[in-house]
């Protein structure tokens, strides 16, 4: 490049720096969730360093872009035929080529340093204060708080948004699609290690505010961790295509104070103890049907319809299987129907709920079978397999 | 004997429009459509249901084979009629060479998979290594060894215990195909197969030398021997598969060991069969049609390159699947 | 072989039995445009459903099929064949060859494509629905949990892989063997160079894809356990193999586009391409690097940190040779004497938007940040910037640039420019807001989304319709040109154009260079 060309270049650059404020606008509005245009800073140290990293790289790219496009637009403006420019004939310069090979390389080196640092920080799984086994199912999450004594606390977390909202028959609520029946609850300022796996296909556990995204691979356990510095409710979604309802398996994390966490744990444990007790009891048909209705609405309605009329799943009302022998009915709910959306609920519902929902199905929607199943029957059925 | 234009430059032969490609397409698509239906009937279909899948498949296959026959015959005739310039022949050489390279990459895929499961996945499943520190939670009792004589599923006690067992039942073999006892080395088929295949590469080369020396009978004899050796290989491989299935319980369902074993050796065997057919055709061409001269025998050369390629793949297989 | 200068056959036979590189090229081009419309219609369905939150038009399972088919058809049906078509038309003309090296195989490479896509598209009507596992078809969603139509999908991929391999072998043989005397390696037009290298990428990775789908087939039908941990396999193995193919694949898409732009910019800058040699080396470096970066699509699968770092560094490196290309294009424009006909507009649009896409690519390559970006709409924005504003823009530029040569008629420049400006605005409106929703946490491949993403999704849908609609203009312009455009007869359609293709008569005769030209 000759000297004159270089001067023009400088000119071009300075005129293009006018573009800067425009691009700067993209950094606006981070805290309001609605129409947010940037990554959340998040509530963990890691999320903050990722955010910083993101912004550094972003600005480097913006600057390079402004320079490169600046030169180009200047050239477009100044070197057009309509202005009577006679084309130059230069077409190579080893020096320039070397310069624009080396300079970007150095810029990349500079980027790699903080990136490596952050990555190594993220991969430090040591000294976790608690472990939670997270299992992805089609299409819900299961959380299992691993305890030393093996008395693990576990529950499923399902989408709570009603179908009517999804299919536009009702006004959508504030947390449309991002609400669950049972959130993950963890204490603040605690290093929580997640052991992420899946039961069927690959899912991915993603909560932007915690800067955690980890794939749940069936048959393998991935580790990840977070340590929230704030209490609050943080929402995310499954991030790996996992089939039909992939868009409908949200994640909600309640970060609570340590005291609240202890309380919550205690409630959960007493609930579990209660269920255990219930499992040994016998119920009347009405008691079971009453409980079963709740279970049905939570776990089955999405596929089998509010009136058992079916949908994704077969109709329950008048179903030959449901109005047939109890064992067949039990088998399809406990073990699922392989190759269909009907999952094995044996590992998902406790024996009480299982007994209840089966009894309910046999006696609702005009299926007046009049018979029932006790929790103990379920226990024996499972054992007998 | 190639045509020259007025400037004395050799002309590159551009064939007239031709129906062979479209015919090959019809054959290929029919056979593949049939094959897909055959497989789906097998896996998802109603047992015992009558379908035409096999018919479509077989008709397509024959159609395809017939087209290829005509296609190659046309090409050969063109060459013998002197229509092919040296430049065109070079195009064929390049075509064959890069086709073989693509085949190399096809096998590379399977070898890569073998490497990955043996070196990384296996230990991870057993809870070893950076990628699998926590996996013992899922596969308690699984110890990794290669050949994998017990699948993770069996280690934890069947499908019921681990919901993750999503692909069906993986039953472990009771004997591996690796070299066992020294006393019985002569029973070890892979070794005989290695000998057969390696010597066939040599015999093909000798045949080539015969051709170069204009020694037709040397060519015919040694090429014939090569084909026989190839046939011997295929027979032994059949025996080996039989042993694996019937005696050793090593099947496609035997977890990743069975999967990689049959995938690699199976596709190799298929390529041996193809290569053998190619050699056989060249042999027939020489015997019946007196084709090939010392300086023009691309059909044979291409087949022999292919054959050497198949041989090299076998050496890799022998090393990585049987020995190591 | 007396009458070597036979003309084309009449009627349908001309196309079905074609061995002429121009006819085959034409078929490829029309086929790819048809696929572009099909894939584009699927995208329109996606954008219509995403116009507002809630499920209004289609069911989630159908949405997934649309996403999958859109990706597959655009990549394998629209972009790749379009560049193969361009290669067929232009490479022999650019290197002074009489035709492609293996003309009958060329015909076969083309003719197996339409049935392959017919097979693929027909899966949508099969019981259980078509493939709904994304164009990346990760196992086990695509194996154990797939509908039966997956078998047809697999065989479809086999066939189109075969087509690509044969097409590439043909290109390699042509470039290697049929260059006119004097056309040395370092005199070859850049488009030829980029395709030559692309052909190698294809020969190297399409067989790997074939191997991968074969493994799927075995898992589905023969009880193997490649992708099942229970038998000692690993679903992640699938991803490694897929991306070993998939990453080079994205450069297969973009390298010919680089080639096109490297032809067009010098023409309209009336100045030789700056840094020809370094362009060639940069292309080769990109191709080489593309083989060792694949796992940047898999940062979240739980690789050991050492792997993570290796792939991050290697990926970042690609910015260097790509930067060299961008800088060279700009230096070519620098102190040229520029005019802005439609091909040039699209090329400039390409340079700007592709670079933006490259920047987001660089951001994605930073592993820790990718934990936030991965599988969000940020990624969708990234790859549409490089693939639509990259590959499709450059393809559009190529059509405007060479169409007059092909058919001897000039397209309507005003309409062309209008097409560019509508496309440019529509494209940015469609895909720029996707960066925002992606960063704010919207995952990809979802049929319905949380309320805070509504406004940008509406913008995006409107932009998509504008961009899609502008293609009608394009189609109209092309057909109008072929049928009734202003006839032209200058060999050199463009004042600043250089190269052998501009030395033959316009429109290009059925056979060019029966006698190789002497290149100085
Ligand atoms: C044409 C296709 C194409 C091209 C060319 C690229 C180019 C690049 N891509 Fe992209 N990519 C895709 C198509 C493409 N990509 C697709 C389809 C996906 C998603 C697949 C899926 O999951 O469905 C994807 C996804 C993808 C990911 C995974 C994201 C994720 O899922 O989490 C990553 C991560 O590293 C990435 C990186 C890059 C990089 C670094 C480049 C580089 O080549 C870019 C280099 C260019 C520049 C950097 C700009 C110019 C350079 C300069 C001006 C020099 C100076 C610059 C600096 C020093 C900063 N891409
Ligand atoms: C080169 C490849 C290519 C091209 C050209 C395009 C083009 C377009 N893409 Fe595509 N896209 C991919 C490759 C490509 N895409 C891939 C690989 C994926 C990932 C798939 C996956 O996740 O598995 C994807 C995913 C993808 C998504 C995300 C889906 C999801 O995650 O659920 C979206 C959403 O907006 C989208 C939109 C569009 C749009 C609006 C266009 C437009 O540019 C299309 C414009 C073209 C037309 C519209 C057709 C021609 C015009 C007419 C027929 C006229 C009539 C038109 C009207 C009446 C409007 N694409
Ligand atoms: Cu689970 Cu997506
Ligand atoms: Cu990539």
Short mmCIF file of N, CA and C in Angstrom, two decimals, chain C residues 333-394:
data_model
loop_
_atom_site.label_atom_id
_atom_site.label_comp_id
_atom_site.label_asym_id
_atom_site.label_seq_id
_atom_site.Cartn_x
_atom_site.Cartn_y
_atom_site.Cartn_z
N UNK C 333 -11.04 -4.03 -2.92
CA UNK C 333 -11.91 -2.89 -3.19
C UNK C 333 -11.14 -1.57 -3.06
N UNK C 334 -10.17 -1.57 -2.16
CA UNK C 334 -9.45 -0.35 -1.85
C UNK C 334 -8.79 0.23 -3.10
N UNK C 335 -9.13 1.44 -3.41
CA UNK C 335 -8.60 2.17 -4.56
C UNK C 335 -8.89 1.47 -5.87
N UNK C 336 -9.97 0.72 -5.87
CA UNK C 336 -10.44 0.22 -7.15
C UNK C 336 -11.28 1.29 -7.78
N UNK C 337 -12.03 0.88 -8.81
CA UNK C 337 -12.94 1.82 -9.43
C UNK C 337 -14.28 1.10 -9.46
N UNK C 338 -15.02 1.31 -8.36
CA UNK C 338 -16.13 0.40 -8.11
C UNK C 338 -17.44 0.84 -8.73
N UNK C 339 -18.19 -0.17 -9.20
CA UNK C 339 -19.59 0.05 -9.53
C UNK C 339 -20.38 -0.98 -8.74
N UNK C 340 -21.69 -0.75 -8.64
CA UNK C 340 -22.46 -1.57 -7.70
C UNK C 340 -23.65 -2.23 -8.37
N UNK C 341 -23.33 -3.07 -9.33
CA UNK C 341 -24.39 -3.88 -9.92
C UNK C 341 -24.82 -4.93 -8.89
N UNK C 342 -25.93 -5.59 -9.18
CA UNK C 342 -26.49 -6.52 -8.21
C UNK C 342 -25.49 -7.55 -7.67
N UNK C 343 -24.69 -8.20 -8.54
CA UNK C 343 -23.76 -9.19 -7.96
C UNK C 343 -22.82 -8.56 -6.94
N UNK C 344 -22.39 -7.33 -7.22
CA UNK C 344 -21.48 -6.66 -6.30
C UNK C 344 -22.20 -6.33 -4.99
N UNK C 345 -23.44 -5.89 -5.11
CA UNK C 345 -24.18 -5.59 -3.88
C UNK C 345 -24.27 -6.82 -3.00
N UNK C 346 -24.64 -7.94 -3.61
CA UNK C 346 -24.75 -9.15 -2.81
C UNK C 346 -23.39 -9.56 -2.25
N UNK C 347 -22.33 -9.31 -3.00
CA UNK C 347 -21.01 -9.68 -2.49
C UNK C 347 -20.61 -8.81 -1.31
N UNK C 348 -20.92 -7.53 -1.41
CA UNK C 348 -20.60 -6.65 -0.28
C UNK C 348 -21.45 -7.03 0.92
N UNK C 349 -22.72 -7.31 0.64
CA UNK C 349 -23.60 -7.79 1.71
C UNK C 349 -23.00 -9.03 2.35
N UNK C 350 -22.50 -9.89 1.51
CA UNK C 350 -21.85 -11.11 2.01
C UNK C 350 -20.71 -10.77 2.95
N UNK C 351 -19.81 -9.90 2.50
CA UNK C 351 -18.62 -9.62 3.31
C UNK C 351 -19.03 -9.08 4.68
N UNK C 352 -19.97 -8.15 4.68
CA UNK C 352 -20.36 -7.54 5.95
C UNK C 352 -21.04 -8.57 6.85
N UNK C 353 -22.05 -9.24 6.31
CA UNK C 353 -22.86 -10.10 7.17
C UNK C 353 -22.11 -11.37 7.54
N UNK C 354 -21.34 -11.90 6.60
CA UNK C 354 -20.56 -13.08 6.96
C UNK C 354 -19.59 -12.75 8.09
N UNK C 355 -18.97 -11.59 8.00
CA UNK C 355 -18.01 -11.23 9.05
C UNK C 355 -18.72 -11.14 10.40
N UNK C 356 -19.92 -10.56 10.40
CA UNK C 356 -20.66 -10.52 11.66
C UNK C 356 -20.92 -11.94 12.16
N UNK C 357 -21.33 -12.81 11.25
CA UNK C 357 -21.53 -14.21 11.63
C UNK C 357 -20.24 -14.85 12.12
N UNK C 358 -19.13 -14.47 11.51
CA UNK C 358 -17.85 -15.00 11.96
C UNK C 358 -17.51 -14.53 13.36
N UNK C 359 -17.82 -13.28 13.63
CA UNK C 359 -17.58 -12.77 14.99
C UNK C 359 -18.38 -13.54 16.02
N UNK C 360 -19.66 -13.77 15.73
CA UNK C 360 -20.45 -14.55 16.70
C UNK C 360 -19.88 -15.95 16.79
N UNK C 361 -19.36 -16.46 15.67
CA UNK C 361 -18.73 -17.78 15.71
C UNK C 361 -17.56 -17.77 16.68
N UNK C 362 -16.78 -16.72 16.61
CA UNK C 362 -15.64 -16.61 17.51
C UNK C 362 -16.12 -16.55 18.96
N UNK C 363 -17.20 -15.83 19.19
CA UNK C 363 -17.73 -15.79 20.56
C UNK C 363 -18.14 -17.19 21.00
N UNK C 364 -18.77 -17.92 20.09
CA UNK C 364 -19.20 -19.28 20.43
C UNK C 364 -18.01 -20.18 20.73
N UNK C 365 -16.90 -19.89 20.10
CA UNK C 365 -15.76 -20.78 20.27
C UNK C 365 -15.16 -20.68 21.67
N UNK C 366 -15.48 -19.62 22.39
CA UNK C 366 -14.94 -19.45 23.75
C UNK C 366 -15.74 -20.37 24.67
N UNK C 367 -15.15 -21.48 25.05
CA UNK C 367 -15.90 -22.53 25.74
C UNK C 367 -16.73 -22.04 26.93
N UNK C 368 -16.16 -21.28 27.87
CA UNK C 368 -16.99 -20.92 29.02
C UNK C 368 -18.22 -20.10 28.61
N UNK C 369 -18.05 -19.19 27.67
CA UNK C 369 -19.21 -18.42 27.24
C UNK C 369 -20.20 -19.30 26.50
N UNK C 370 -19.67 -20.29 25.79
CA UNK C 370 -20.57 -21.16 25.04
C UNK C 370 -21.51 -21.92 25.97
N UNK C 371 -21.11 -22.10 27.23
CA UNK C 371 -22.06 -22.74 28.15
C UNK C 371 -23.35 -21.94 28.20
N UNK C 372 -23.26 -20.63 28.01
CA UNK C 372 -24.47 -19.82 27.98
C UNK C 372 -25.11 -19.76 26.59
N UNK C 373 -24.28 -19.74 25.55
CA UNK C 373 -24.85 -19.59 24.21
C UNK C 373 -25.43 -20.89 23.67
N UNK C 374 -24.82 -21.99 24.06
CA UNK C 374 -25.09 -23.24 23.37
C UNK C 374 -26.57 -23.59 23.33
N UNK C 375 -27.00 -24.07 22.15
CA UNK C 375 -28.39 -24.48 21.96
C UNK C 375 -29.39 -23.37 22.28
N UNK C 376 -28.95 -22.12 22.15
CA UNK C 376 -29.89 -21.02 22.27
C UNK C 376 -30.04 -20.38 20.89
N UNK C 377 -30.92 -19.42 20.78
CA UNK C 377 -31.10 -18.76 19.50
C UNK C 377 -29.89 -17.95 19.07
N UNK C 378 -28.96 -17.73 19.99
CA UNK C 378 -27.72 -17.07 19.59
C UNK C 378 -27.01 -17.90 18.52
N UNK C 379 -27.04 -19.21 18.73
CA UNK C 379 -26.41 -20.11 17.76
C UNK C 379 -27.18 -20.05 16.44
N UNK C 380 -28.51 -20.03 16.54
CA UNK C 380 -29.33 -19.96 15.32
C UNK C 380 -28.97 -18.69 14.54
N UNK C 381 -28.83 -17.58 15.27
CA UNK C 381 -28.47 -16.33 14.61
C UNK C 381 -27.10 -16.48 13.95
N UNK C 382 -26.15 -17.04 14.70
CA UNK C 382 -24.80 -17.23 14.15
C UNK C 382 -24.85 -17.96 12.82
N UNK C 383 -25.50 -19.11 12.81
CA UNK C 383 -25.34 -19.89 11.59
C UNK C 383 -26.20 -19.39 10.45
N UNK C 384 -27.26 -18.64 10.74
CA UNK C 384 -27.94 -18.05 9.60
C UNK C 384 -27.15 -16.87 9.03
N UNK C 385 -26.39 -16.19 9.87
CA UNK C 385 -25.54 -15.14 9.31
C UNK C 385 -24.49 -15.73 8.37
N UNK C 386 -23.90 -16.86 8.75
CA UNK C 386 -22.89 -17.41 7.87
C UNK C 386 -23.49 -18.22 6.72
N UNK C 387 -24.65 -18.81 6.95
CA UNK C 387 -25.18 -19.67 5.89
C UNK C 387 -26.14 -18.95 4.96
N UNK C 388 -27.02 -18.11 5.49
CA UNK C 388 -27.93 -17.39 4.60
C UNK C 388 -27.21 -16.18 4.01
N UNK C 389 -26.73 -15.30 4.89
CA UNK C 389 -26.04 -14.12 4.37
C UNK C 389 -24.68 -14.52 3.81
N UNK C 390 -24.19 -15.67 4.17
CA UNK C 390 -22.95 -16.14 3.59
C UNK C 390 -23.24 -16.92 2.32
N UNK C 391 -23.59 -18.17 2.49
CA UNK C 391 -23.73 -19.04 1.33
C UNK C 391 -24.83 -18.58 0.38
N UNK C 392 -26.03 -18.29 0.90
CA UNK C 392 -27.13 -17.97 0.00
C UNK C 392 -26.89 -16.63 -0.70
N UNK C 393 -26.41 -15.64 0.00
CA UNK C 393 -26.12 -14.37 -0.65
C UNK C 393 -25.09 -14.56 -1.77
N UNK C 394 -24.06 -15.32 -1.49
CA UNK C 394 -23.02 -15.46 -2.50
C UNK C 394 -23.56 -16.25 -3.69
#
